[in-house]
Amino acid sequence: MTAEKRVHTPIAAAASGLLSGAAALGAAELAAALLRPQASPLLAVGSAFIDLTPEWLKAFAIRTFGADDKTVLMLGLVAAVAACAIAAGLLSTRRPRLAAGGVATLAALTAVAALSRPGAAPADALPSLVAAVTGTLALHLMRRPRPPHRDLPAAAEPARAGRRALLRAGVAVLGFAAVSGGTARLVNGARDAAAGGDLALPLPADPARPLPPGSDLRLPGLSSFTTSNRSFYRVDTALVVPRVPYRDWRLRVHGLVHRPVELTFDQLLSRPLVERDITLTCVSNEVGGPYTGHARWLGVDLAQLLREAGVRPGADQILSRSADGWTCGTPVETVLDGRDALLAVGMNGEVLPAAHGFPARMIVPGLYGYVSATKWVTEIKITRFADEQAYWTRRGWAEIAPIKTASRIEVPKPFARIPAGRTTIAGTAWAQHRGVAAVEVRIDQGPWTRARLAPSPTPDTWRQWHLDWPATPGDHHLEVRAIDATGQVQPSRRTPPFPDGTTGRHSVLVTVS
């Protein structure tokens, strides 16, 4: 057995491959940070995977992992890269050409994924090329033969010298991976700081009215009426939050309009700003789910902007595009019918957070987010539904998706154990742009009882409700339904979110002791 083979045991070969993979990822992330973050091989492959994932798997991921679904996907990709790197390391000891060919194939696949993304440029393939070259060089460094060390006994000399040289090479490769990856994080952090950290928004020309007294019941365990920016739900297809420096941001309004418009961020802020209370809901929200939240939004009147551009007869769709290429189709009539549709720049008295669409996003009350709430918006094209389809409608989701009347029980929690006697049942209900007229609760399939409604500022917000219940010992089934201002009762039949939002009534089981 040669000295090189003794040094490169299967464990050593696997470790060499793993370290080489880490160096390749670090170099690729640094190249992407300097070039364009979206060109990262991991992000490109992850985004392509999201686009190709069937609806049932997406629904499962959201239902199972919630807001952590993207983190789970990225961890899975890192694990896959680690497995490929280990395989390349094992192959390199016996079939180095095959190992190099595998690395080149992976690089080609990630380059194709990067070039397939919306708005991609030829240079987006560079991080994948950098990863391939770095990984190959690192793997070669880890496996090349070592010269003997003259101070060691002849029998032990080659093996010991080889192990030490391998250890030194491993430390060097690991250090390179750490430095390149850390530098990439610093570069991206500097870009994030430049996105809008120094921005102060003007005061609204048309401020929202104060919330009615009592609109927030402030009950333990009940969601607050206004959802904090940190707690507000986030559901989108972006694996990393797009960072768009507001000084570079442009909004283009074009298509079937008489007068195309292009605005800088400064020009947008020079317009009269409107402040409104609006509750948003995601179409992925299951019965009783968490993907709904309320905020006070600051922005520009979107309808006024469209009127300035002049929508041509026959146009029925607003096809908006985000900075990462995602598209959304919104009915023109829902923006021009008098509701408070906004191009928002602020949220709850602060600059719009990057995770929620900075520099600007669309807000159209009464519609699920996938047809109304484009974040990081850079383009608004007036077109027709018959001519163009948006991201989710191409995948079978409905073109027209008004938010359905819904309610949930938040107090007590499912499977809670509570003492006998008078207790409070409470929750939230929403029917945006129609308004919630009543909420009813029943116990153990008994008669429906009207709950007390807290006031709400507008029909575009949710409402809190509560009911006093003389709880008796035993297991009990609590169920809730809402009735909107048109008289529509929340249906009992449960349907999945696809294709236009879930239906059904929320219920919980509790034990009274």
Short mmCIF file of C-alpha atoms in Angstrom, two decimals:
data_model
loop_
_atom_site.label_atom_id
_atom_site.label_comp_id
_atom_site.label_asym_id
_atom_site.label_seq_id
_atom_site.Cartn_x
_atom_site.Cartn_y
_atom_site.Cartn_z
CA MET A 1 0.00 0.00 0.00
CA THR A 2 1.44 3.41 -0.97
CA ALA A 3 1.81 6.33 1.44
CA GLU A 4 -0.83 8.30 -0.43
CA LYS A 5 -3.39 5.51 -0.12
CA ARG A 6 -2.62 5.08 3.59
CA VAL A 7 -3.23 8.80 4.14
CA HIS A 8 -6.35 8.93 2.02
CA THR A 9 -8.54 6.48 3.87
CA PRO A 10 -12.29 6.60 3.03
CA ILE A 11 -12.89 8.87 6.02
CA ALA A 12 -10.08 11.22 4.97
CA ALA A 13 -11.32 11.23 1.38
CA ALA A 14 -14.88 12.01 2.48
CA ALA A 15 -13.61 14.82 4.72
CA SER A 16 -11.53 16.18 1.83
CA GLY A 17 -14.61 16.26 -0.37
CA LEU A 18 -16.71 17.92 2.33
CA LEU A 19 -14.12 20.65 2.92
CA SER A 20 -13.74 21.20 -0.82
CA GLY A 21 -17.51 21.57 -1.10
CA ALA A 22 -17.50 24.14 1.69
CA ALA A 23 -14.77 26.12 -0.10
CA ALA A 24 -16.74 25.96 -3.35
CA LEU A 25 -19.90 27.25 -1.64
CA GLY A 26 -18.01 30.04 0.13
CA ALA A 27 -16.38 31.21 -3.11
CA ALA A 28 -19.69 31.05 -4.98
CA GLU A 29 -21.53 33.05 -2.31
CA LEU A 30 -18.81 35.70 -2.35
CA ALA A 31 -18.94 35.94 -6.14
CA ALA A 32 -22.74 36.24 -6.02
CA ALA A 33 -22.57 38.90 -3.29
CA LEU A 34 -20.21 40.98 -5.42
CA LEU A 35 -22.20 40.37 -8.59
CA ARG A 36 -25.89 39.82 -7.76
CA PRO A 37 -27.18 37.91 -4.71
CA GLN A 38 -29.83 36.13 -6.80
CA ALA A 39 -27.01 34.52 -8.84
CA SER A 40 -26.02 32.36 -5.86
CA PRO A 41 -26.06 28.71 -6.99
CA LEU A 42 -27.95 27.65 -3.86
CA LEU A 43 -30.59 30.33 -4.33
CA ALA A 44 -30.90 29.66 -8.05
CA VAL A 45 -31.41 25.93 -7.56
CA GLY A 46 -33.77 26.51 -4.63
CA SER A 47 -35.86 29.02 -6.60
CA ALA A 48 -36.04 26.67 -9.58
CA PHE A 49 -37.09 23.87 -7.21
CA ILE A 50 -39.90 26.07 -5.83
CA ASP A 51 -41.12 26.82 -9.35
CA LEU A 52 -41.18 23.13 -10.30
CA THR A 53 -42.68 21.85 -7.05
CA PRO A 54 -46.23 20.50 -7.44
CA GLU A 55 -49.01 22.29 -5.58
CA TRP A 56 -49.63 19.45 -3.13
CA LEU A 57 -46.01 19.52 -2.00
CA LYS A 58 -46.02 23.31 -1.61
CA ALA A 59 -49.20 23.10 0.45
CA PHE A 60 -47.64 20.36 2.58
CA ALA A 61 -44.50 22.45 3.17
CA ILE A 62 -46.48 25.53 4.21
CA ARG A 63 -48.81 23.49 6.40
CA THR A 64 -45.99 21.53 8.04
CA PHE A 65 -43.19 24.06 8.38
CA GLY A 66 -45.07 27.36 8.19
CA ALA A 67 -42.78 30.38 7.91
CA ASP A 68 -39.77 28.06 8.24
CA ASP A 69 -40.45 26.30 4.92
CA LYS A 70 -37.68 28.20 3.11
CA THR A 71 -35.19 27.44 5.88
CA VAL A 72 -36.01 23.75 5.60
CA LEU A 73 -35.52 23.89 1.83
CA MET A 74 -32.13 25.61 2.16
CA LEU A 75 -30.98 23.09 4.78
CA GLY A 76 -32.02 20.31 2.43
CA LEU A 77 -30.02 21.86 -0.41
CA VAL A 78 -26.95 22.24 1.81
CA ALA A 79 -27.29 18.58 2.84
CA ALA A 80 -27.52 17.57 -0.84
CA VAL A 81 -24.39 19.59 -1.65
CA ALA A 82 -22.58 17.96 1.28
CA ALA A 83 -23.55 14.50 0.02
CA CYS A 84 -22.31 15.31 -3.49
CA ALA A 85 -19.06 16.73 -2.09
CA ILE A 86 -18.45 13.60 -0.01
CA ALA A 87 -19.09 11.43 -3.08
CA ALA A 88 -16.63 13.53 -5.10
CA GLY A 89 -14.02 13.16 -2.37
CA LEU A 90 -14.41 9.36 -2.32
CA LEU A 91 -14.22 9.18 -6.11
CA SER A 92 -11.15 11.40 -6.27
CA THR A 93 -8.91 8.75 -4.64
CA ARG A 94 -9.58 6.16 -7.34
CA ARG A 95 -11.20 7.96 -10.27
CA PRO A 96 -10.17 11.63 -10.15
CA ARG A 97 -11.39 12.32 -13.69
CA LEU A 98 -14.85 11.03 -12.84
CA ALA A 99 -14.90 13.19 -9.71
CA ALA A 100 -13.90 16.26 -11.74
CA GLY A 101 -16.60 15.42 -14.29
CA GLY A 102 -19.20 15.22 -11.54
CA VAL A 103 -18.18 18.63 -10.20
CA ALA A 104 -18.37 20.10 -13.70
CA THR A 105 -21.82 18.59 -14.24
CA LEU A 106 -23.15 20.05 -10.98
CA ALA A 107 -21.71 23.44 -11.91
CA ALA A 108 -23.40 23.29 -15.31
CA LEU A 109 -26.76 22.42 -13.74
CA THR A 110 -26.55 25.27 -11.23
CA ALA A 111 -25.51 27.67 -14.00
CA VAL A 112 -28.54 26.66 -16.04
CA ALA A 113 -30.74 27.21 -12.97
CA ALA A 114 -29.24 30.69 -12.44
CA LEU A 115 -29.71 31.64 -16.10
CA SER A 116 -33.33 30.44 -16.02
CA ARG A 117 -34.37 32.91 -13.33
CA PRO A 118 -36.40 35.99 -14.32
CA GLY A 119 -34.18 38.94 -15.16
CA ALA A 120 -31.05 36.79 -15.32
CA ALA A 121 -27.96 37.98 -17.21
CA PRO A 122 -25.15 35.85 -18.71
CA ALA A 123 -22.89 36.91 -15.84
CA ASP A 124 -25.19 35.07 -13.41
CA ALA A 125 -23.46 31.84 -14.44
CA LEU A 126 -20.14 33.08 -13.02
CA PRO A 127 -20.72 32.06 -9.36
CA SER A 128 -21.37 28.49 -10.52
CA LEU A 129 -18.14 28.55 -12.54
CA VAL A 130 -16.25 29.95 -9.55
CA ALA A 131 -17.67 27.15 -7.38
CA ALA A 132 -16.54 24.49 -9.84
CA VAL A 133 -13.00 25.85 -10.18
CA THR A 134 -12.60 26.41 -6.43
CA GLY A 135 -13.96 22.98 -5.52
CA THR A 136 -11.75 21.21 -8.04
CA LEU A 137 -8.62 23.06 -6.94
CA ALA A 138 -9.38 22.43 -3.27
CA LEU A 139 -9.96 18.75 -3.92
CA HIS A 140 -6.68 18.52 -5.85
CA LEU A 141 -4.85 20.27 -3.02
CA MET A 142 -6.29 17.82 -0.50
CA ARG A 143 -5.29 14.68 -2.43
CA ARG A 144 -1.95 15.43 -4.10
CA PRO A 145 1.05 13.28 -2.98
CA ARG A 146 3.29 14.68 -0.25
CA PRO A 147 7.11 14.64 -0.25
CA PRO A 148 8.72 12.61 2.58
CA HIS A 149 9.90 14.32 5.72
CA ARG A 150 13.62 13.70 6.23
CA ASP A 151 13.59 13.91 10.02
CA LEU A 152 11.25 10.93 10.48
CA PRO A 153 12.22 7.22 10.57
CA ALA A 154 12.09 5.68 7.12
CA ALA A 155 9.13 3.39 7.81
CA ALA A 156 6.86 6.07 9.34
CA GLU A 157 8.15 8.94 7.26
CA PRO A 158 5.69 8.95 4.27
CA ALA A 159 2.49 8.29 6.22
CA ARG A 160 3.12 10.80 9.02
CA ALA A 161 4.29 13.49 6.63
CA GLY A 162 1.24 12.86 4.46
CA ARG A 163 -1.18 13.11 7.38
CA ARG A 164 0.35 16.36 8.55
CA ALA A 165 0.32 17.80 5.06
CA LEU A 166 -3.29 16.71 4.65
CA LEU A 167 -4.20 18.35 7.94
CA ARG A 168 -2.50 21.58 6.91
CA ALA A 169 -4.28 21.53 3.56
CA GLY A 170 -7.61 20.86 5.31
CA VAL A 171 -7.11 23.80 7.68
CA ALA A 172 -6.22 26.04 4.73
CA VAL A 173 -9.31 24.97 2.74
CA LEU A 174 -11.58 25.37 5.78
CA GLY A 175 -10.12 28.80 6.46
CA PHE A 176 -10.74 29.84 2.87
CA ALA A 177 -14.35 28.64 3.12
CA ALA A 178 -14.90 30.59 6.35
CA VAL A 179 -13.26 33.79 5.07
CA SER A 180 -15.05 33.77 1.71
CA GLY A 181 -18.43 32.93 3.27
CA GLY A 182 -17.97 35.53 6.01
CA THR A 183 -16.96 38.19 3.48
CA ALA A 184 -20.07 37.38 1.45
CA ARG A 185 -22.20 37.98 4.55
CA LEU A 186 -20.47 41.31 5.18
CA VAL A 187 -21.01 42.42 1.59
CA ASN A 188 -24.69 41.46 1.73
CA GLY A 189 -25.01 43.16 5.12
CA ALA A 190 -23.58 46.38 3.72
CA ARG A 191 -26.06 46.16 0.86
CA ASP A 192 -28.90 45.65 3.33
CA ALA A 193 -27.82 48.70 5.34
CA ALA A 194 -27.79 50.79 2.17
CA ALA A 195 -31.29 49.65 1.19
CA GLY A 196 -33.21 52.04 3.44
CA GLY A 197 -31.63 52.38 6.86
CA ASP A 198 -31.20 56.15 6.52
CA LEU A 199 -34.70 56.85 5.19
CA ALA A 200 -37.34 58.98 6.93
CA LEU A 201 -40.84 58.95 5.45
CA PRO A 202 -42.99 62.10 5.12
CA LEU A 203 -46.10 62.45 7.24
CA PRO A 204 -49.36 61.39 5.59
CA ALA A 205 -51.42 64.07 3.86
CA ASP A 206 -54.48 61.91 4.61
CA PRO A 207 -53.87 60.13 7.95
CA ALA A 208 -55.91 57.19 9.19
CA ARG A 209 -58.46 57.87 11.88
CA PRO A 210 -57.62 56.73 15.42
CA LEU A 211 -58.71 53.18 16.17
CA PRO A 212 -62.13 53.09 17.83
CA PRO A 213 -61.96 52.63 21.62
CA GLY A 214 -62.25 48.96 22.49
CA SER A 215 -61.21 47.64 19.07
CA ASP A 216 -58.41 45.75 20.81
CA LEU A 217 -59.89 43.61 23.59
CA ARG A 218 -56.41 43.00 25.07
CA LEU A 219 -57.34 39.55 26.36
CA PRO A 220 -54.55 37.14 27.34
CA GLY A 221 -53.90 34.75 24.46
CA LEU A 222 -55.78 36.85 21.88
CA SER A 223 -53.91 38.40 18.96
CA SER A 224 -53.51 42.15 19.27
CA PHE A 225 -55.61 44.18 16.84
CA THR A 226 -52.50 45.58 15.14
CA THR A 227 -49.90 42.96 14.26
CA SER A 228 -46.33 44.09 14.87
CA ASN A 229 -43.99 44.23 11.90
CA ARG A 230 -41.85 41.51 13.46
CA SER A 231 -44.83 39.19 13.98
CA PHE A 232 -46.57 39.83 10.66
CA TYR A 233 -46.78 36.68 8.57
CA ARG A 234 -44.59 36.28 5.49
CA VAL A 235 -45.48 33.93 2.62
CA ASP A 236 -43.71 34.39 -0.72
CA THR A 237 -41.46 32.56 -3.16
CA ALA A 238 -38.25 34.48 -2.35
CA LEU A 239 -35.62 32.30 -0.66
CA VAL A 240 -33.82 35.44 0.48
CA VAL A 241 -35.40 38.84 0.89
CA PRO A 242 -34.63 41.01 -2.16
CA ARG A 243 -32.63 44.06 -1.11
CA VAL A 244 -33.42 46.99 -3.35
CA PRO A 245 -31.62 50.29 -2.56
CA TYR A 246 -34.32 52.94 -2.70
CA ARG A 247 -32.03 55.33 -4.57
CA ASP A 248 -31.88 52.82 -7.44
CA TRP A 249 -35.56 51.86 -7.36
CA ARG A 250 -37.80 52.64 -10.32
CA LEU A 251 -41.47 51.91 -10.94
CA ARG A 252 -42.64 51.60 -14.51
CA VAL A 253 -46.37 51.83 -15.34
CA HIS A 254 -46.99 50.81 -18.95
CA GLY A 255 -48.95 48.49 -21.23
CA LEU A 256 -52.51 49.36 -22.22
CA VAL A 257 -52.28 52.95 -21.01
CA HIS A 258 -52.42 56.30 -22.76
CA ARG A 259 -49.50 57.85 -20.86
CA PRO A 260 -46.77 55.50 -19.53
CA VAL A 261 -45.35 56.60 -16.18
CA GLU A 262 -41.94 56.02 -14.60
CA LEU A 263 -41.24 57.06 -11.01
CA THR A 264 -38.18 57.19 -8.80
CA PHE A 265 -38.58 56.67 -5.06
CA ASP A 266 -38.14 60.39 -4.40
CA GLN A 267 -40.88 61.15 -6.90
CA LEU A 268 -43.11 58.61 -5.24
CA LEU A 269 -42.60 60.22 -1.82
CA SER A 270 -43.29 63.68 -3.26
CA ARG A 271 -46.89 62.62 -3.89
CA PRO A 272 -49.57 63.01 -1.20
CA LEU A 273 -49.32 59.97 1.09
CA VAL A 274 -52.39 58.15 2.40
CA GLU A 275 -52.55 56.15 5.64
CA ARG A 276 -55.05 53.31 6.02
CA ASP A 277 -55.85 50.36 8.32
CA ILE A 278 -55.99 47.17 6.23
CA THR A 279 -55.95 43.48 7.19
CA LEU A 280 -54.16 41.09 4.82
CA THR A 281 -54.78 37.36 4.38
CA CYS A 282 -52.84 34.72 2.45
CA VAL A 283 -54.72 32.27 0.25
CA SER A 284 -52.63 29.48 1.83
CA ASN A 285 -54.25 30.09 5.19
CA GLU A 286 -56.02 26.96 6.41
CA VAL A 287 -59.13 27.13 8.60
CA GLY A 288 -58.05 28.77 11.86
CA GLY A 289 -54.57 29.38 10.43
CA PRO A 290 -52.03 32.12 11.25
CA TYR A 291 -51.55 33.73 7.82
CA THR A 292 -53.58 36.83 8.42
CA GLY A 293 -52.55 40.09 10.09
CA HIS A 294 -53.45 43.72 10.45
CA ALA A 295 -51.30 46.81 9.94
CA ARG A 296 -51.56 50.54 9.37
CA TRP A 297 -50.13 51.15 5.90
CA LEU A 298 -48.71 54.37 4.43
CA GLY A 299 -48.54 54.85 0.69
CA VAL A 300 -49.68 56.44 -2.53
CA ASP A 301 -53.20 56.13 -3.92
CA LEU A 302 -52.80 53.40 -6.53
CA ALA A 303 -56.04 54.26 -8.32
CA GLN A 304 -54.88 57.84 -8.84
CA LEU A 305 -51.63 56.59 -10.33
CA LEU A 306 -53.55 54.41 -12.81
CA ARG A 307 -55.84 57.28 -13.74
CA GLU A 308 -52.82 59.44 -14.49
CA ALA A 309 -51.50 56.75 -16.79
CA GLY A 310 -54.94 56.39 -18.38
CA VAL A 311 -56.17 52.78 -18.56
CA ARG A 312 -57.33 51.92 -22.06
CA PRO A 313 -60.77 50.37 -22.71
CA GLY A 314 -60.73 46.59 -22.61
CA ALA A 315 -57.84 46.31 -20.16
CA ASP A 316 -58.86 44.20 -17.15
CA GLN A 317 -55.60 43.10 -15.47
CA ILE A 318 -52.84 44.82 -13.53
CA LEU A 319 -49.82 42.56 -14.05
CA SER A 320 -47.33 43.66 -11.40
CA ARG A 321 -43.76 42.39 -11.15
CA SER A 322 -41.43 42.25 -8.16
CA ALA A 323 -37.68 42.84 -8.12
CA ASP A 324 -37.07 39.06 -8.10
CA GLY A 325 -39.30 38.48 -11.13
CA TRP A 326 -42.46 37.20 -9.39
CA THR A 327 -45.69 38.35 -11.04
CA CYS A 328 -49.20 39.03 -9.77
CA GLY A 329 -52.45 39.57 -11.66
CA THR A 330 -54.95 41.99 -10.09
CA PRO A 331 -58.34 42.92 -11.59
CA VAL A 332 -58.28 46.56 -12.72
CA GLU A 333 -61.80 47.12 -11.43
CA THR A 334 -60.84 46.26 -7.85
CA VAL A 335 -58.34 49.13 -7.78
CA LEU A 336 -60.59 51.66 -9.50
CA ASP A 337 -63.84 50.91 -7.60
CA GLY A 338 -63.11 53.28 -4.71
CA ARG A 339 -61.42 50.97 -2.19
CA ASP A 340 -58.19 52.09 -0.51
CA ALA A 341 -55.71 50.41 -2.87
CA LEU A 342 -52.19 51.59 -2.07
CA LEU A 343 -48.64 51.53 -3.31
CA ALA A 344 -47.34 51.22 0.25
CA VAL A 345 -44.00 52.51 1.55
CA GLY A 346 -44.65 52.39 5.31
CA MET A 347 -46.02 49.90 7.84
CA ASN A 348 -47.16 50.62 11.39
CA GLY A 349 -45.39 53.99 11.52
CA GLU A 350 -42.08 52.67 10.18
CA VAL A 351 -40.35 52.38 6.84
CA LEU A 352 -41.68 49.29 5.09
CA PRO A 353 -39.50 46.38 6.28
CA ALA A 354 -37.47 44.59 3.62
CA ALA A 355 -39.26 41.31 4.39
CA HIS A 356 -42.59 42.99 3.62
CA GLY A 357 -41.67 44.68 0.36
CA PHE A 358 -39.33 47.66 0.74
CA PRO A 359 -39.08 50.01 -1.12
CA ALA A 360 -42.75 49.63 -2.19
CA ARG A 361 -45.50 47.04 -2.36
CA MET A 362 -49.10 46.84 -3.51
CA ILE A 363 -52.01 46.61 -1.07
CA VAL A 364 -55.52 45.98 -2.41
CA PRO A 365 -58.10 45.39 0.36
CA GLY A 366 -60.41 42.42 0.00
CA LEU A 367 -58.22 40.22 -2.20
CA TYR A 368 -55.90 37.40 -1.23
CA GLY A 369 -52.24 38.38 -1.39
CA TYR A 370 -51.32 36.32 -4.45
CA VAL A 371 -53.60 38.53 -6.61
CA SER A 372 -53.05 41.86 -4.88
CA ALA A 373 -50.01 42.30 -2.66
CA THR A 374 -46.86 42.32 -4.80
CA LYS A 375 -43.82 43.05 -2.66
CA TRP A 376 -40.67 44.76 -3.97
CA VAL A 377 -42.79 45.95 -6.89
CA THR A 378 -40.89 47.49 -9.83
CA GLU A 379 -43.35 47.20 -12.71
CA ILE A 380 -47.07 47.60 -13.29
CA LYS A 381 -48.28 46.51 -16.69
CA ILE A 382 -51.88 47.08 -17.69
CA THR A 383 -53.00 44.14 -19.81
CA ARG A 384 -55.75 41.51 -20.18
CA PHE A 385 -56.24 38.24 -18.34
CA ALA A 386 -56.82 36.60 -21.72
CA ASP A 387 -53.38 37.69 -22.93
CA GLU A 388 -51.03 37.13 -19.96
CA GLN A 389 -50.96 35.03 -16.80
CA ALA A 390 -49.25 35.73 -13.51
CA TYR A 391 -47.06 33.35 -11.49
CA TRP A 392 -49.78 31.55 -9.55
CA THR A 393 -52.53 31.69 -12.16
CA ARG A 394 -50.20 29.83 -14.55
CA ARG A 395 -50.19 27.11 -11.91
CA GLY A 396 -53.95 26.76 -11.76
CA TRP A 397 -54.92 29.22 -9.03
CA ALA A 398 -57.96 31.44 -9.64
CA GLU A 399 -57.65 34.79 -11.42
CA ILE A 400 -60.31 36.38 -9.22
CA ALA A 401 -59.80 35.65 -5.51
CA PRO A 402 -61.77 37.77 -3.01
CA ILE A 403 -61.03 36.93 0.62
CA LYS A 404 -63.67 34.60 2.04
CA THR A 405 -65.53 35.20 5.28
CA ALA A 406 -63.63 33.46 8.07
CA SER A 407 -63.18 33.32 11.83
CA ARG A 408 -61.04 31.52 14.37
CA ILE A 409 -61.03 30.70 18.07
CA GLU A 410 -57.86 31.87 19.80
CA VAL A 411 -58.98 31.57 23.44
CA PRO A 412 -59.01 28.88 24.76
CA LYS A 413 -56.33 27.09 22.77
CA PRO A 414 -56.96 23.63 21.28
CA PHE A 415 -56.84 20.83 23.90
CA ALA A 416 -56.61 23.36 26.72
CA ARG A 417 -57.55 22.29 30.25
CA ILE A 418 -59.59 25.00 31.95
CA PRO A 419 -61.38 25.23 35.31
CA ALA A 420 -65.12 24.98 35.58
CA GLY A 421 -67.08 28.21 35.85
CA ARG A 422 -67.38 31.35 33.81
CA THR A 423 -64.70 31.53 31.13
CA THR A 424 -64.09 33.57 27.99
CA ILE A 425 -64.14 32.31 24.42
CA ALA A 426 -62.53 34.84 22.06
CA GLY A 427 -60.99 35.20 18.65
CA THR A 428 -60.88 37.16 15.40
CA ALA A 429 -63.04 37.23 12.28
CA TRP A 430 -62.51 38.83 8.87
CA ALA A 431 -64.38 39.51 5.65
CA GLN A 432 -62.27 42.27 4.12
CA HIS A 433 -64.04 44.95 2.11
CA ARG A 434 -67.43 43.57 3.15
CA GLY A 435 -67.00 43.70 6.90
CA VAL A 436 -67.97 41.32 9.69
CA ALA A 437 -71.56 41.83 10.86
CA ALA A 438 -71.80 39.03 13.43
CA VAL A 439 -69.93 36.12 15.00
CA GLU A 440 -71.68 33.09 16.49
CA VAL A 441 -70.39 30.30 18.72
CA ARG A 442 -71.87 26.96 19.65
CA ILE A 443 -70.91 24.38 22.23
CA ASP A 444 -71.16 20.65 21.57
CA GLN A 445 -73.32 21.08 18.45
CA GLY A 446 -75.89 23.07 20.43
CA PRO A 447 -77.63 26.29 19.36
CA TRP A 448 -75.63 29.18 17.94
CA THR A 449 -75.04 32.07 20.34
CA ARG A 450 -74.10 35.58 19.25
CA ALA A 451 -70.71 36.75 20.49
CA ARG A 452 -69.93 40.35 21.34
CA LEU A 453 -68.06 42.18 18.60
CA ALA A 454 -65.35 44.74 19.24
CA PRO A 455 -65.61 47.83 17.01
CA SER A 456 -63.52 48.03 13.84
CA PRO A 457 -62.33 51.15 12.00
CA THR A 458 -63.37 50.03 8.48
CA PRO A 459 -64.79 47.00 6.64
CA ASP A 460 -61.23 46.34 5.42
CA THR A 461 -60.06 45.20 8.86
CA TRP A 462 -60.66 42.15 10.97
CA ARG A 463 -62.74 42.25 14.17
CA GLN A 464 -62.17 40.75 17.58
CA TRP A 465 -65.02 39.01 19.38
CA HIS A 466 -65.67 37.34 22.73
CA LEU A 467 -68.32 35.31 24.53
CA ASP A 468 -68.77 34.48 28.22
CA TRP A 469 -69.34 30.75 28.74
CA PRO A 470 -70.40 28.95 31.95
CA ALA A 471 -68.05 26.01 31.47
CA THR A 472 -69.13 22.70 32.99
CA PRO A 473 -66.85 19.71 33.69
CA GLY A 474 -66.09 17.38 30.80
CA ASP A 475 -64.78 17.47 27.24
CA HIS A 476 -66.35 20.13 25.00
CA HIS A 477 -66.34 20.99 21.31
CA LEU A 478 -66.32 24.75 20.56
CA GLU A 479 -67.15 25.99 17.06
CA VAL A 480 -67.33 29.47 15.52
CA ARG A 481 -68.77 31.03 12.38
CA ALA A 482 -68.88 34.58 11.04
CA ILE A 483 -71.50 36.43 9.05
CA ASP A 484 -70.39 39.23 6.77
CA ALA A 485 -72.18 42.51 6.07
CA THR A 486 -73.84 41.07 2.94
CA GLY A 487 -75.50 38.35 5.06
CA GLN A 488 -73.19 35.58 3.82
CA VAL A 489 -72.66 32.95 6.52
CA GLN A 490 -69.28 31.26 6.79
CA PRO A 491 -69.86 27.80 5.27
CA SER A 492 -69.42 24.59 7.26
CA ARG A 493 -67.98 22.49 4.43
CA ARG A 494 -64.20 22.38 4.50
CA THR A 495 -62.31 22.84 1.25
CA PRO A 496 -58.54 23.19 0.71
CA PRO A 497 -56.89 26.53 -0.16
CA PHE A 498 -56.48 25.57 -3.83
CA PRO A 499 -57.64 27.21 -6.08
CA ASP A 500 -59.18 30.30 -4.44
CA GLY A 501 -59.02 29.99 -0.66
CA THR A 502 -60.20 27.57 1.99
CA THR A 503 -63.67 27.32 3.50
CA GLY A 504 -64.94 25.73 6.71
CA ARG A 505 -65.50 26.54 10.36
CA HIS A 506 -62.84 26.55 13.03
CA SER A 507 -63.36 24.45 16.12
CA VAL A 508 -61.37 23.41 19.18
CA LEU A 509 -61.64 20.69 21.78
CA VAL A 510 -61.16 21.63 25.44
CA THR A 511 -61.35 19.82 28.75
CA VAL A 512 -63.08 21.48 31.72
CA SER A 513 -62.00 20.17 35.12
#
